[in-house]
Amino acid sequence: MSGFLGKLSPAKRVVAGNNDLPLFYPNQTSMERCPRDTPRVSATLAELLMNVEDARNDHRVLEMASPLTSSASSFNSWTSAPASSIASSPFVLSFTDLTYSVKIKKKFPPFCGNSSSNDSALNTKILLNGISGEAHEGEMMAVLGASGSGKSTLIDALANRIAKDSLRGSITLNGEVLESSLQKVISAYVMQDDLLFPMLTVEETLMFSAEFRLPRSLSKKKKKARVQSLIDQLGLRSAARTMIGDEGHRGVSGGERRRVSIGIDIIHDPIILFLDEPTSGLDSTSAYMVIKVLQRIAQSGSIVIMSIHQPSYRIMGLLDRLIFLSRGNTVFSGSPTYLPQFFSEFDHPIPENENKTEFALDLIRELENAPGGTKQLVEYHKEWRAKQQQAARYYNNGITLKEAITASISRGKLVSGAATTSTNSPSSFQTYANPFWIEMIVIGKRSILNSMRQPELIGMRIGAVMVTGIILATMFTNLDNSPKGVQERLGFFAFAMSTTFYTCAEAIPVFLQERYIFMRETAYNAYRRSSYVLSQSIISIPSLIFLAACFAATTFFAVGLAGGASGFLFFFFTILASFWAGSSFVTFLSGVVSNVMLGFTVVVAILAYFLLFSGFFISRDRIPLYWIWFHYLSLVKYPYEGVLQNEFEDTTKCFVRGVQIFDNSPLGQFPSDVKMSLLKSMSGVLGINVTAETCVTTGIDILKQQGVTEISKWNCLWITVAWGFFFRILFYFTLMIGSKNKRR
């Protein structure tokens, strides 16, 4: 072997710690299996996809090998693992006595008179019952069974998607307990649903995944070449520039979507890959191509574990280990080649020319409907397994798990961990491939691109703000300084401030649509939750500035508000702060609720309460004490009071003069001479000469009447801005608590 490695050119060797990452080699389709009882050298995906860039520069055509063919010579030609990998330990994931149960409510609890003291309204349902097995590097293990048998539950248990206090049993990698933090670094999980951004192309989707998963030390050129090679490896070249699509936009086919979902999780070449029903909803050809891709991934040095409903005959030929489940119990585990022997010894031989998997699943289903269930088959499997049981066959060579992972990284495996600070310190692995500011840039770029592909959403929000502004501008044109003008100003400000919050309700579907994409990406450390929150906050600001400028410019001068240039700037900043606070509030609620219609209902109701307690309908002095707390929590209160002070803070401006004090009373209907006589009589009683032009009410008096005297206008502005930051922080904690995506 050393002689073989010595013949390779330096360009074809993988050097530990080298940031110039070797690339994918798309002609590789399969590999020769090394004997499982001996240590073997496994070529990683990085090694198999080597020198693509050089080949492209030489203008050589790289053709995708047929998924139905095998090319062992490719493996022998491109294997270039260093000597450290030869001494490394092949990975073996072992799980023992995994048990998981949940409590479910009884539909009809027993009547009190007929129930004993031990009766409870809860039933316990066992989803996993003492499941044991092992999965080896270079192999694919499939979990089979009917719906409800526990396939997805077992995959979730192995993928650390079940809370530790709920799952009993042990999961080890190379004999060591697999810590949750370490598992996130070395593994990936592909969900059953294809959770992708519909407006991005296949190439863009994989490129964003590469920017998240691959370290900053890897050049942009290398990342692009890696993505292009992965597209070839997945058989997606013809669909590379096609949008993913959704119900309203035509996109790629179901099989292509599934391969894209796999691609975004293998871009960093994980050591362990979990998949939940990767062939669900696919035709036989597409399903076979997907499993063939997974076989290549396994043969590159990964452990591949998947659940699968009913594999075809061709797919069965690709699988290395099977686990059949029936209502949470193991009824068979081992190599597919043992299936005929197992069922033959169980007195249910598989007929010739019969699909072994279909026969086994049909028999299990028949036994489940029988009076005794599958208990006899379960017990027989335990006896049969005890006879076949062998010790776990991995060779640790005296090295720890983390040392084995470091050796695997040095061969090009687990690209996101390749940027560790020192290969001499195997106990430390990079949790995230990139610093948070890189993550923020990538998240922001992806969100902006996705939004630009949906201009109708941006146009609808701009249209809603502009239409509202135009209606207000035409309804409240050139308000005068009369008592009626004061009332109209109060109404304008109340409606304008509440409108800024209501127009933010469109942000509810934004996070709800990508909630599960976010959960999938953060579950295995693609990026930090804090990076997501900060990025989404920052990219929202330019659009808020534009909306605030449009609304302020449309209404301020048309209505005839006071303050000139400085007054306009404060009005603009208040509108902007209101948009910011409203957008943050709605974003926080979208992290709490999980349904769009429920989210709209909650937002509209709460904003209505904010307006009710803002001080417009009833002043602060007249709000009952038991509701005054809601007045101070109202988001509308602070911008409303701020713009009121901006409008009425001029002490030289008069809004009610002598004869106008009768305008809002029944006396306003009397002739002017009668009003003047009343003013003279009032002057005699008050001892003050009140004429028709005497200023009776200034702007300060109006503020006192409205109870707007506690907080200055600038403090109102800062408080509104602070509300926005407060709700963004709450949104972050909501994501921390509510997006762990684990069963209890």
mmCIF file of C-alpha atoms in Angstrom, residues 1-14 76-77 79-83 86:
data_model
loop_
_atom_site.group_PDB
_atom_site.id
_atom_site.type_symbol
_atom_site.label_atom_id
_atom_site.label_comp_id
_atom_site.label_asym_id
_atom_site.label_seq_id
_atom_site.Cartn_x
_atom_site.Cartn_y
_atom_site.Cartn_z
ATOM 1 C CA MET A 1 0.000 0.000 0.000
ATOM 2 C CA SER A 2 2.774 2.412 0.842
ATOM 3 C CA GLY A 3 4.325 1.726 -2.545
ATOM 4 C CA PHE A 4 1.003 2.411 -4.234
ATOM 5 C CA LEU A 5 0.605 5.701 -2.359
ATOM 6 C CA GLY A 6 4.152 6.682 -3.182
ATOM 7 C CA LYS A 7 3.426 6.444 -6.900
ATOM 8 C CA LEU A 8 0.690 9.024 -6.704
ATOM 9 C CA SER A 9 1.576 12.540 -7.706
ATOM 10 C CA PRO A 10 1.658 15.148 -4.940
ATOM 11 C CA ALA A 11 -1.399 16.809 -6.437
ATOM 12 C CA LYS A 12 -3.417 13.643 -5.814
ATOM 13 C CA ARG A 13 -2.536 13.279 -2.153
ATOM 14 C CA VAL A 14 -4.641 14.581 0.720
ATOM 15 C CA ASN A 76 -8.391 2.300 -7.194
ATOM 16 C CA SER A 77 -7.158 5.148 -9.371
ATOM 17 C CA THR A 79 -7.751 6.569 -3.582
ATOM 18 C CA SER A 80 -5.083 8.674 -1.939
ATOM 19 C CA ALA A 81 -5.591 8.403 1.794
ATOM 20 C CA PRO A 82 -2.519 9.166 3.846
ATOM 21 C CA ALA A 83 -0.938 6.662 6.122
ATOM 22 C CA ILE A 86 -4.810 3.318 7.382
#
